[in-house]
Amino acid sequence: MKDVAREAGVSVATVSYIINNREDQKISPETRNKVLQIINLLNYTPNQTAKSLVTQKSYIVALYYKEATSYLKKAEQLHFINKLSNFLHDKNYHLMCLSEPHIEKFDLADVILTLDINKEDFYRIGNANFAPLIALDSFVNDPLFFQINSDFQKLKELANTYFKGQNFTFMSLPIEDFERRELLKEVFPSLVFIETVDDLTQNNHKNILVIDSILNNLISSSETKLYIPNFSEEKFDKVFQAIEWASQRTEISNHNILV
């Protein structure tokens, strides 16, 4: 309990009041959420009351994403949401999408899944909620949280093999997460971000690698295009495994998952 109090910056008594659900003490929602988040991160369950706070399942996965300004990216986001909803339904989970003004409502869910957001927004959501966070298509690089991303080096190797060592261009929709965007620039010397259909017509590249479903549909089929879906079955399986681990507070040494 002292560890929780120290990490949360509150007294041991405050921690005790929160985990025992004392209603006769005035504790702000912000302090309560912060303490519960630390309890979750430290996997600290001192009694059955606190354990119920940590382990009670709702079978709801909350998804946070910033609505894109590019209509192509919006279409890709909707494509992902549809696939994720169907996937979770088959696993007896429900998907809940909440908008920016309601991030504090994510505590209704077992897990919060974030899609392509920056570190600042990720931690802002974490500070406002108790549910475990999982970063998808984002590099938060924090060992406390699962992050699931495409393996860019693996994509590069597959493209080099497909294009037989010839130069190729990686075409991508706009990316919100700075770390992910910078890593792409490091791995792929020729990188083009596509926001509109006009951007496609202005780029006449011979060999093209794409991972976005929308771009794959817009680029005419040819032997010079390689499409490797960003949201593959393997990636969804990894997401679900992380959801199970996070919701059950399973101790896992490696939280950085590349697909």
PDB file of C-alpha atoms in Angstrom:
ATOM      1  CA  MET A   1       0.000   0.000   0.000  1.00  0.00           C
ATOM      2  CA  LYS A   2       2.928   2.333   0.695  1.00  0.00           C
ATOM      3  CA  ASP A   3       4.195   1.757  -2.851  1.00  0.00           C
ATOM      4  CA  VAL A   4       0.829   2.760  -4.279  1.00  0.00           C
ATOM      5  CA  ALA A   5       0.698   5.879  -2.101  1.00  0.00           C
ATOM      6  CA  ARG A   6       4.225   6.892  -3.083  1.00  0.00           C
ATOM      7  CA  GLU A   7       3.607   6.454  -6.816  1.00  0.00           C
ATOM      8  CA  ALA A   8       0.282   8.299  -6.643  1.00  0.00           C
ATOM      9  CA  GLY A   9       1.634  11.097  -4.444  1.00  0.00           C
ATOM     10  CA  VAL A  10      -1.044  10.640  -1.778  1.00  0.00           C
ATOM     11  CA  SER A  11      -1.187   9.379   1.788  1.00  0.00           C
ATOM     12  CA  VAL A  12      -1.512   5.721   2.717  1.00  0.00           C
ATOM     13  CA  ALA A  13      -4.827   6.603   4.356  1.00  0.00           C
ATOM     14  CA  THR A  14      -6.145   7.974   1.063  1.00  0.00           C
ATOM     15  CA  VAL A  15      -5.191   4.755  -0.715  1.00  0.00           C
ATOM     16  CA  SER A  16      -6.958   2.767   2.001  1.00  0.00           C
ATOM     17  CA  TYR A  17     -10.107   4.881   1.691  1.00  0.00           C
ATOM     18  CA  ILE A  18     -10.210   4.349  -2.071  1.00  0.00           C
ATOM     19  CA  ILE A  19      -9.607   0.596  -2.153  1.00  0.00           C
ATOM     20  CA  ASN A  20     -12.157   0.094   0.615  1.00  0.00           C
ATOM     21  CA  ASN A  21     -14.665   2.295  -1.220  1.00  0.00           C
ATOM     22  CA  ARG A  22     -15.175   4.622   1.756  1.00  0.00           C
ATOM     23  CA  GLU A  23     -17.995   7.041   0.940  1.00  0.00           C
ATOM     24  CA  ASP A  24     -17.560   9.136   4.099  1.00  0.00           C
ATOM     25  CA  GLN A  25     -14.315  10.635   2.773  1.00  0.00           C
ATOM     26  CA  LYS A  26     -14.168  13.433   0.202  1.00  0.00           C
ATOM     27  CA  ILE A  27     -11.791  12.289  -2.517  1.00  0.00           C
ATOM     28  CA  SER A  28     -11.736  13.930  -5.926  1.00  0.00           C
ATOM     29  CA  PRO A  29     -12.468  11.796  -9.009  1.00  0.00           C
ATOM     30  CA  GLU A  30      -9.011  12.694 -10.347  1.00  0.00           C
ATOM     31  CA  THR A  31      -7.262  11.360  -7.219  1.00  0.00           C
ATOM     32  CA  ARG A  32      -9.414   8.248  -7.161  1.00  0.00           C
ATOM     33  CA  ASN A  33      -8.690   7.475 -10.824  1.00  0.00           C
ATOM     34  CA  LYS A  34      -4.978   8.052 -10.327  1.00  0.00           C
ATOM     35  CA  VAL A  35      -4.787   5.699  -7.335  1.00  0.00           C
ATOM     36  CA  LEU A  36      -6.819   3.018  -9.117  1.00  0.00           C
ATOM     37  CA  GLN A  37      -4.568   3.349 -12.151  1.00  0.00           C
ATOM     38  CA  ILE A  38      -1.468   2.830  -9.967  1.00  0.00           C
ATOM     39  CA  ILE A  39      -3.138  -0.171  -8.313  1.00  0.00           C
ATOM     40  CA  ASN A  40      -3.718  -1.587 -11.774  1.00  0.00           C
ATOM     41  CA  LEU A  41      -0.170  -0.923 -12.978  1.00  0.00           C
ATOM     42  CA  LEU A  42       1.412  -2.415  -9.856  1.00  0.00           C
ATOM     43  CA  ASN A  43      -1.033  -5.334  -9.865  1.00  0.00           C
ATOM     44  CA  TYR A  44      -1.731  -4.529  -6.199  1.00  0.00           C
ATOM     45  CA  THR A  45      -4.799  -6.259  -4.740  1.00  0.00           C
ATOM     46  CA  PRO A  46      -4.675  -6.134  -0.915  1.00  0.00           C
ATOM     47  CA  ASN A  47      -8.176  -7.421  -0.285  1.00  0.00           C
ATOM     48  CA  GLN A  48     -11.274  -8.739  -2.011  1.00  0.00           C
ATOM     49  CA  THR A  49     -12.831  -5.289  -2.352  1.00  0.00           C
ATOM     50  CA  ALA A  50      -9.827  -3.935  -4.203  1.00  0.00           C
ATOM     51  CA  LYS A  51      -9.595  -7.112  -6.225  1.00  0.00           C
ATOM     52  CA  SER A  52     -13.169  -6.668  -7.420  1.00  0.00           C
ATOM     53  CA  LEU A  53     -12.312  -3.127  -8.485  1.00  0.00           C
ATOM     54  CA  VAL A  54      -9.463  -4.471 -10.581  1.00  0.00           C
ATOM     55  CA  THR A  55     -10.833  -7.718 -12.016  1.00  0.00           C
ATOM     56  CA  GLN A  56     -14.572  -7.252 -12.565  1.00  0.00           C
ATOM     57  CA  LYS A  57     -15.179  -7.818 -16.281  1.00  0.00           C
ATOM     58  CA  SER A  58     -17.698  -6.077 -18.494  1.00  0.00           C
ATOM     59  CA  TYR A  59     -16.547  -7.667 -21.796  1.00  0.00           C
ATOM     60  CA  ILE A  60     -16.411  -4.204 -23.322  1.00  0.00           C
ATOM     61  CA  VAL A  61     -13.408  -2.869 -25.205  1.00  0.00           C
ATOM     62  CA  ALA A  62     -13.298   0.910 -25.559  1.00  0.00           C
ATOM     63  CA  LEU A  63     -11.658   2.415 -28.620  1.00  0.00           C
ATOM     64  CA  TYR A  64     -10.193   5.897 -28.720  1.00  0.00           C
ATOM     65  CA  TYR A  65      -9.085   7.490 -31.967  1.00  0.00           C
ATOM     66  CA  LYS A  66      -8.921  11.013 -33.331  1.00  0.00           C
ATOM     67  CA  GLU A  67     -11.241  11.486 -36.274  1.00  0.00           C
ATOM     68  CA  ALA A  68      -9.028  12.198 -39.261  1.00  0.00           C
ATOM     69  CA  THR A  69      -9.265  15.327 -41.377  1.00  0.00           C
ATOM     70  CA  SER A  70      -8.380  13.366 -44.513  1.00  0.00           C
ATOM     71  CA  TYR A  71     -11.493  11.658 -45.871  1.00  0.00           C
ATOM     72  CA  LEU A  72      -9.310   8.774 -47.054  1.00  0.00           C
ATOM     73  CA  LYS A  73      -8.016   8.283 -43.511  1.00  0.00           C
ATOM     74  CA  LYS A  74     -11.594   8.550 -42.198  1.00  0.00           C
ATOM     75  CA  ALA A  75     -12.598   5.732 -44.530  1.00  0.00           C
ATOM     76  CA  GLU A  76      -9.686   3.629 -43.285  1.00  0.00           C
ATOM     77  CA  GLN A  77     -10.674   4.292 -39.676  1.00  0.00           C
ATOM     78  CA  LEU A  78     -14.237   3.142 -40.380  1.00  0.00           C
ATOM     79  CA  HIS A  79     -12.863   0.074 -42.145  1.00  0.00           C
ATOM     80  CA  PHE A  80     -10.817  -0.758 -39.047  1.00  0.00           C
ATOM     81  CA  ILE A  81     -13.724  -0.175 -36.653  1.00  0.00           C
ATOM     82  CA  ASN A  82     -15.951  -2.485 -38.677  1.00  0.00           C
ATOM     83  CA  LYS A  83     -13.327  -5.238 -38.730  1.00  0.00           C
ATOM     84  CA  LEU A  84     -12.528  -4.836 -35.034  1.00  0.00           C
ATOM     85  CA  SER A  85     -16.203  -4.877 -34.056  1.00  0.00           C
ATOM     86  CA  ASN A  86     -16.828  -8.096 -35.972  1.00  0.00           C
ATOM     87  CA  PHE A  87     -13.670  -9.671 -34.581  1.00  0.00           C
ATOM     88  CA  LEU A  88     -14.529  -8.818 -30.968  1.00  0.00           C
ATOM     89  CA  HIS A  89     -18.125  -9.966 -31.438  1.00  0.00           C
ATOM     90  CA  ASP A  90     -16.811 -13.414 -32.350  1.00  0.00           C
ATOM     91  CA  LYS A  91     -14.833 -13.343 -29.078  1.00  0.00           C
ATOM     92  CA  ASN A  92     -17.944 -12.369 -27.062  1.00  0.00           C
ATOM     93  CA  TYR A  93     -16.712  -8.812 -26.533  1.00  0.00           C
ATOM     94  CA  HIS A  94     -18.437  -5.553 -27.419  1.00  0.00           C
ATOM     95  CA  LEU A  95     -16.775  -2.476 -28.896  1.00  0.00           C
ATOM     96  CA  MET A  96     -17.481   1.006 -27.549  1.00  0.00           C
ATOM     97  CA  CYS A  97     -16.249   4.117 -29.366  1.00  0.00           C
ATOM     98  CA  LEU A  98     -16.235   7.366 -27.421  1.00  0.00           C
ATOM     99  CA  SER A  99     -15.422  10.842 -28.649  1.00  0.00           C
ATOM    100  CA  GLU A 100     -12.928  13.374 -27.344  1.00  0.00           C
ATOM    101  CA  PRO A 101     -15.160  15.092 -24.720  1.00  0.00           C
ATOM    102  CA  HIS A 102     -15.980  11.787 -23.008  1.00  0.00           C
ATOM    103  CA  ILE A 103     -12.612  10.156 -22.350  1.00  0.00           C
ATOM    104  CA  GLU A 104     -13.404   9.779 -18.640  1.00  0.00           C
ATOM    105  CA  LYS A 105     -16.217   7.338 -19.513  1.00  0.00           C
ATOM    106  CA  PHE A 106     -13.776   4.632 -20.598  1.00  0.00           C
ATOM    107  CA  ASP A 107     -13.890   3.111 -17.091  1.00  0.00           C
ATOM    108  CA  LEU A 108     -16.973   1.217 -18.246  1.00  0.00           C
ATOM    109  CA  ALA A 109     -14.637  -0.977 -20.304  1.00  0.00           C
ATOM    110  CA  ASP A 110     -12.276  -3.800 -19.390  1.00  0.00           C
ATOM    111  CA  VAL A 111      -9.589  -2.347 -21.640  1.00  0.00           C
ATOM    112  CA  ILE A 112      -8.994   0.893 -23.536  1.00  0.00           C
ATOM    113  CA  LEU A 113      -7.573   0.419 -27.018  1.00  0.00           C
ATOM    114  CA  THR A 114      -6.086   3.503 -28.658  1.00  0.00           C
ATOM    115  CA  LEU A 115      -5.491   3.782 -32.398  1.00  0.00           C
ATOM    116  CA  ASP A 116      -2.651   5.858 -33.868  1.00  0.00           C
ATOM    117  CA  ILE A 117      -2.420   8.583 -31.225  1.00  0.00           C
ATOM    118  CA  ASN A 118       0.537  10.474 -29.781  1.00  0.00           C
ATOM    119  CA  LYS A 119       2.048   9.954 -26.336  1.00  0.00           C
ATOM    120  CA  GLU A 120       0.457  13.060 -24.840  1.00  0.00           C
ATOM    121  CA  ASP A 121      -3.072  11.912 -25.664  1.00  0.00           C
ATOM    122  CA  PHE A 122      -2.267   8.361 -24.562  1.00  0.00           C
ATOM    123  CA  TYR A 123      -1.179   9.454 -21.078  1.00  0.00           C
ATOM    124  CA  ARG A 124      -4.045  11.940 -20.835  1.00  0.00           C
ATOM    125  CA  ILE A 125      -6.484   9.070 -21.320  1.00  0.00           C
ATOM    126  CA  GLY A 126      -4.555   6.945 -18.830  1.00  0.00           C
ATOM    127  CA  ASN A 127      -4.668   9.668 -16.186  1.00  0.00           C
ATOM    128  CA  ALA A 128      -8.432  10.047 -16.602  1.00  0.00           C
ATOM    129  CA  ASN A 129      -9.289   6.336 -16.383  1.00  0.00           C
ATOM    130  CA  PHE A 130      -8.618   3.199 -14.404  1.00  0.00           C
ATOM    131  CA  ALA A 131      -8.953   0.621 -17.188  1.00  0.00           C
ATOM    132  CA  PRO A 132      -5.713  -0.760 -18.700  1.00  0.00           C
ATOM    133  CA  LEU A 133      -4.487   0.891 -21.904  1.00  0.00           C
ATOM    134  CA  ILE A 134      -3.234  -0.778 -25.082  1.00  0.00           C
ATOM    135  CA  ALA A 135      -1.619   1.260 -27.851  1.00  0.00           C
ATOM    136  CA  LEU A 136      -2.286   0.087 -31.405  1.00  0.00           C
ATOM    137  CA  ASP A 137      -0.280   1.606 -34.244  1.00  0.00           C
ATOM    138  CA  SER A 138       1.494   3.866 -31.750  1.00  0.00           C
ATOM    139  CA  PHE A 139       4.917   3.777 -30.128  1.00  0.00           C
ATOM    140  CA  VAL A 140       4.483   4.938 -26.529  1.00  0.00           C
ATOM    141  CA  ASN A 141       7.586   2.920 -25.570  1.00  0.00           C
ATOM    142  CA  ASP A 142       6.516   2.503 -21.952  1.00  0.00           C
ATOM    143  CA  PRO A 143       7.072  -0.972 -20.420  1.00  0.00           C
ATOM    144  CA  LEU A 144       3.886  -0.590 -18.378  1.00  0.00           C
ATOM    145  CA  PHE A 145       1.680  -0.676 -21.473  1.00  0.00           C
ATOM    146  CA  PHE A 146       1.190  -3.060 -24.373  1.00  0.00           C
ATOM    147  CA  GLN A 147       1.909  -1.566 -27.774  1.00  0.00           C
ATOM    148  CA  ILE A 148       1.133  -3.423 -30.999  1.00  0.00           C
ATOM    149  CA  ASN A 149       2.637  -2.277 -34.270  1.00  0.00           C
ATOM    150  CA  SER A 150       3.526  -3.522 -37.707  1.00  0.00           C
ATOM    151  CA  ASP A 151       7.125  -4.689 -38.030  1.00  0.00           C
ATOM    152  CA  PHE A 152       8.497  -2.185 -40.530  1.00  0.00           C
ATOM    153  CA  GLN A 153      11.773  -4.053 -40.999  1.00  0.00           C
ATOM    154  CA  LYS A 154       9.808  -7.173 -41.879  1.00  0.00           C
ATOM    155  CA  LEU A 155       7.689  -5.175 -44.347  1.00  0.00           C
ATOM    156  CA  LYS A 156      10.857  -3.822 -45.946  1.00  0.00           C
ATOM    157  CA  GLU A 157      12.322  -7.316 -46.342  1.00  0.00           C
ATOM    158  CA  LEU A 158       9.113  -8.609 -47.931  1.00  0.00           C
ATOM    159  CA  ALA A 159       9.033  -5.655 -50.323  1.00  0.00           C
ATOM    160  CA  ASN A 160      12.701  -6.076 -51.268  1.00  0.00           C
ATOM    161  CA  THR A 161      12.014  -9.709 -52.106  1.00  0.00           C
ATOM    162  CA  TYR A 162       8.843  -8.914 -54.060  1.00  0.00           C
ATOM    163  CA  PHE A 163      10.439  -6.108 -56.071  1.00  0.00           C
ATOM    164  CA  LYS A 164      13.644  -8.141 -56.518  1.00  0.00           C
ATOM    165  CA  GLY A 165      15.890  -5.513 -55.008  1.00  0.00           C
ATOM    166  CA  GLN A 166      14.540  -2.652 -57.107  1.00  0.00           C
ATOM    167  CA  ASN A 167      13.704   0.680 -55.501  1.00  0.00           C
ATOM    168  CA  PHE A 168      10.149   1.045 -54.248  1.00  0.00           C
ATOM    169  CA  THR A 169       7.984   3.686 -52.588  1.00  0.00           C
ATOM    170  CA  PHE A 170       6.005   3.182 -49.397  1.00  0.00           C
ATOM    171  CA  MET A 171       2.643   4.943 -49.757  1.00  0.00           C
ATOM    172  CA  SER A 172       0.782   5.624 -46.529  1.00  0.00           C
ATOM    173  CA  LEU A 173      -2.215   7.510 -45.245  1.00  0.00           C
ATOM    174  CA  PRO A 174      -1.422  10.335 -42.766  1.00  0.00           C
ATOM    175  CA  ILE A 175      -0.103   9.116 -39.398  1.00  0.00           C
ATOM    176  CA  GLU A 176      -0.910  10.851 -36.104  1.00  0.00           C
ATOM    177  CA  ASP A 177       1.770   9.277 -33.904  1.00  0.00           C
ATOM    178  CA  PHE A 178       5.074  11.160 -34.269  1.00  0.00           C
ATOM    179  CA  GLU A 179       7.268   8.224 -33.181  1.00  0.00           C
ATOM    180  CA  ARG A 180       5.687   5.879 -35.715  1.00  0.00           C
ATOM    181  CA  ARG A 181       5.928   8.450 -38.470  1.00  0.00           C
ATOM    182  CA  GLU A 182       9.626   9.090 -37.796  1.00  0.00           C
ATOM    183  CA  LEU A 183      10.416   5.376 -37.688  1.00  0.00           C
ATOM    184  CA  LEU A 184       8.774   4.931 -41.080  1.00  0.00           C
ATOM    185  CA  LYS A 185      11.018   7.662 -42.462  1.00  0.00           C
ATOM    186  CA  GLU A 186      14.084   5.852 -41.118  1.00  0.00           C
ATOM    187  CA  VAL A 187      13.147   2.461 -42.540  1.00  0.00           C
ATOM    188  CA  PHE A 188      11.789   3.558 -45.932  1.00  0.00           C
ATOM    189  CA  PRO A 189      13.943   6.082 -47.846  1.00  0.00           C
ATOM    190  CA  SER A 190      11.116   6.696 -50.329  1.00  0.00           C
ATOM    191  CA  LEU A 191       7.988   7.492 -48.319  1.00  0.00           C
ATOM    192  CA  VAL A 192       4.896   9.352 -49.530  1.00  0.00           C
ATOM    193  CA  PHE A 193       1.876  10.321 -47.414  1.00  0.00           C
ATOM    194  CA  ILE A 194      -1.438  10.388 -49.266  1.00  0.00           C
ATOM    195  CA  GLU A 195      -4.244  12.626 -47.982  1.00  0.00           C
ATOM    196  CA  THR A 196      -6.428  12.971 -51.081  1.00  0.00           C
ATOM    197  CA  VAL A 197      -7.091  11.194 -54.359  1.00  0.00           C
ATOM    198  CA  ASP A 198      -5.307  14.068 -56.079  1.00  0.00           C
ATOM    199  CA  ASP A 199      -2.150  13.121 -54.190  1.00  0.00           C
ATOM    200  CA  LEU A 200      -2.295   9.719 -55.864  1.00  0.00           C
ATOM    201  CA  THR A 201      -2.537  11.160 -59.347  1.00  0.00           C
ATOM    202  CA  GLN A 202       0.481  13.374 -58.685  1.00  0.00           C
ATOM    203  CA  ASN A 203       2.685  10.455 -57.675  1.00  0.00           C
ATOM    204  CA  ASN A 204       3.787   8.228 -60.513  1.00  0.00           C
ATOM    205  CA  HIS A 205       5.961   5.624 -58.853  1.00  0.00           C
ATOM    206  CA  LYS A 206       6.949   2.354 -60.475  1.00  0.00           C
ATOM    207  CA  ASN A 207       7.030   0.030 -57.456  1.00  0.00           C
ATOM    208  CA  ILE A 208       4.596   0.708 -54.618  1.00  0.00           C
ATOM    209  CA  LEU A 209       4.178  -0.824 -51.159  1.00  0.00           C
ATOM    210  CA  VAL A 210       0.877  -0.133 -49.368  1.00  0.00           C
ATOM    211  CA  ILE A 211      -0.623  -1.386 -46.106  1.00  0.00           C
ATOM    212  CA  ASP A 212      -3.846   0.661 -46.051  1.00  0.00           C
ATOM    213  CA  SER A 213      -6.963  -0.999 -47.466  1.00  0.00           C
ATOM    214  CA  ILE A 214      -8.300   2.248 -48.953  1.00  0.00           C
ATOM    215  CA  LEU A 215      -5.098   2.973 -50.857  1.00  0.00           C
ATOM    216  CA  ASN A 216      -4.975  -0.592 -52.095  1.00  0.00           C
ATOM    217  CA  ASN A 217      -8.467  -0.192 -53.563  1.00  0.00           C
ATOM    218  CA  LEU A 218      -7.611   3.119 -55.216  1.00  0.00           C
ATOM    219  CA  ILE A 219      -4.324   2.082 -56.785  1.00  0.00           C
ATOM    220  CA  SER A 220      -4.891   0.058 -59.951  1.00  0.00           C
ATOM    221  CA  SER A 221      -3.898  -3.577 -59.721  1.00  0.00           C
ATOM    222  CA  SER A 222      -0.544  -4.350 -61.248  1.00  0.00           C
ATOM    223  CA  GLU A 223       2.553  -6.410 -60.623  1.00  0.00           C
ATOM    224  CA  THR A 224       4.311  -3.269 -59.376  1.00  0.00           C
ATOM    225  CA  LYS A 225       2.070  -2.945 -56.297  1.00  0.00           C
ATOM    226  CA  LEU A 226       2.526  -4.970 -53.117  1.00  0.00           C
ATOM    227  CA  TYR A 227      -0.317  -4.859 -50.590  1.00  0.00           C
ATOM    228  CA  ILE A 228       0.355  -6.164 -47.081  1.00  0.00           C
ATOM    229  CA  PRO A 229      -2.730  -5.428 -44.921  1.00  0.00           C
ATOM    230  CA  ASN A 230      -2.007  -3.390 -41.823  1.00  0.00           C
ATOM    231  CA  PHE A 231      -4.954  -4.975 -40.023  1.00  0.00           C
ATOM    232  CA  SER A 232      -4.188  -8.627 -40.647  1.00  0.00           C
ATOM    233  CA  GLU A 233      -5.674 -11.622 -38.842  1.00  0.00           C
ATOM    234  CA  GLU A 234      -2.365 -12.076 -37.044  1.00  0.00           C
ATOM    235  CA  LYS A 235      -2.467  -8.492 -35.801  1.00  0.00           C
ATOM    236  CA  PHE A 236      -6.029  -8.842 -34.536  1.00  0.00           C
ATOM    237  CA  ASP A 237      -5.036 -12.047 -32.755  1.00  0.00           C
ATOM    238  CA  LYS A 238      -2.188 -10.175 -31.050  1.00  0.00           C
ATOM    239  CA  VAL A 239      -4.591  -7.399 -30.075  1.00  0.00           C
ATOM    240  CA  PHE A 240      -6.975  -9.900 -28.502  1.00  0.00           C
ATOM    241  CA  GLN A 241      -4.152 -11.641 -26.643  1.00  0.00           C
ATOM    242  CA  ALA A 242      -3.052  -8.281 -25.243  1.00  0.00           C
ATOM    243  CA  ILE A 243      -6.655  -7.516 -24.253  1.00  0.00           C
ATOM    244  CA  GLU A 244      -6.837 -10.781 -22.326  1.00  0.00           C
ATOM    245  CA  TRP A 245      -3.464 -10.252 -20.658  1.00  0.00           C
ATOM    246  CA  ALA A 246      -4.233  -6.644 -19.728  1.00  0.00           C
ATOM    247  CA  SER A 247      -7.756  -7.298 -18.434  1.00  0.00           C
ATOM    248  CA  GLN A 248      -6.548 -10.247 -16.346  1.00  0.00           C
ATOM    249  CA  ARG A 249      -3.443  -8.359 -15.154  1.00  0.00           C
ATOM    250  CA  THR A 250      -1.199 -11.165 -16.399  1.00  0.00           C
ATOM    251  CA  GLU A 251       2.499 -10.480 -15.877  1.00  0.00           C
ATOM    252  CA  ILE A 252       4.205 -10.431 -19.280  1.00  0.00           C
ATOM    253  CA  SER A 253       7.857  -9.461 -19.715  1.00  0.00           C
ATOM    254  CA  ASN A 254       7.563  -8.091 -23.259  1.00  0.00           C
ATOM    255  CA  HIS A 255       4.898  -5.449 -23.874  1.00  0.00           C
ATOM    256  CA  ASN A 256       6.285  -4.413 -27.260  1.00  0.00           C
ATOM    257  CA  ILE A 257       4.538  -6.562 -29.882  1.00  0.00           C
ATOM    258  CA  LEU A 258       5.530  -6.380 -33.540  1.00  0.00           C
ATOM    259  CA  VAL A 259       3.553  -8.135 -36.257  1.00  0.00           C
TER     260      VAL A 259
END
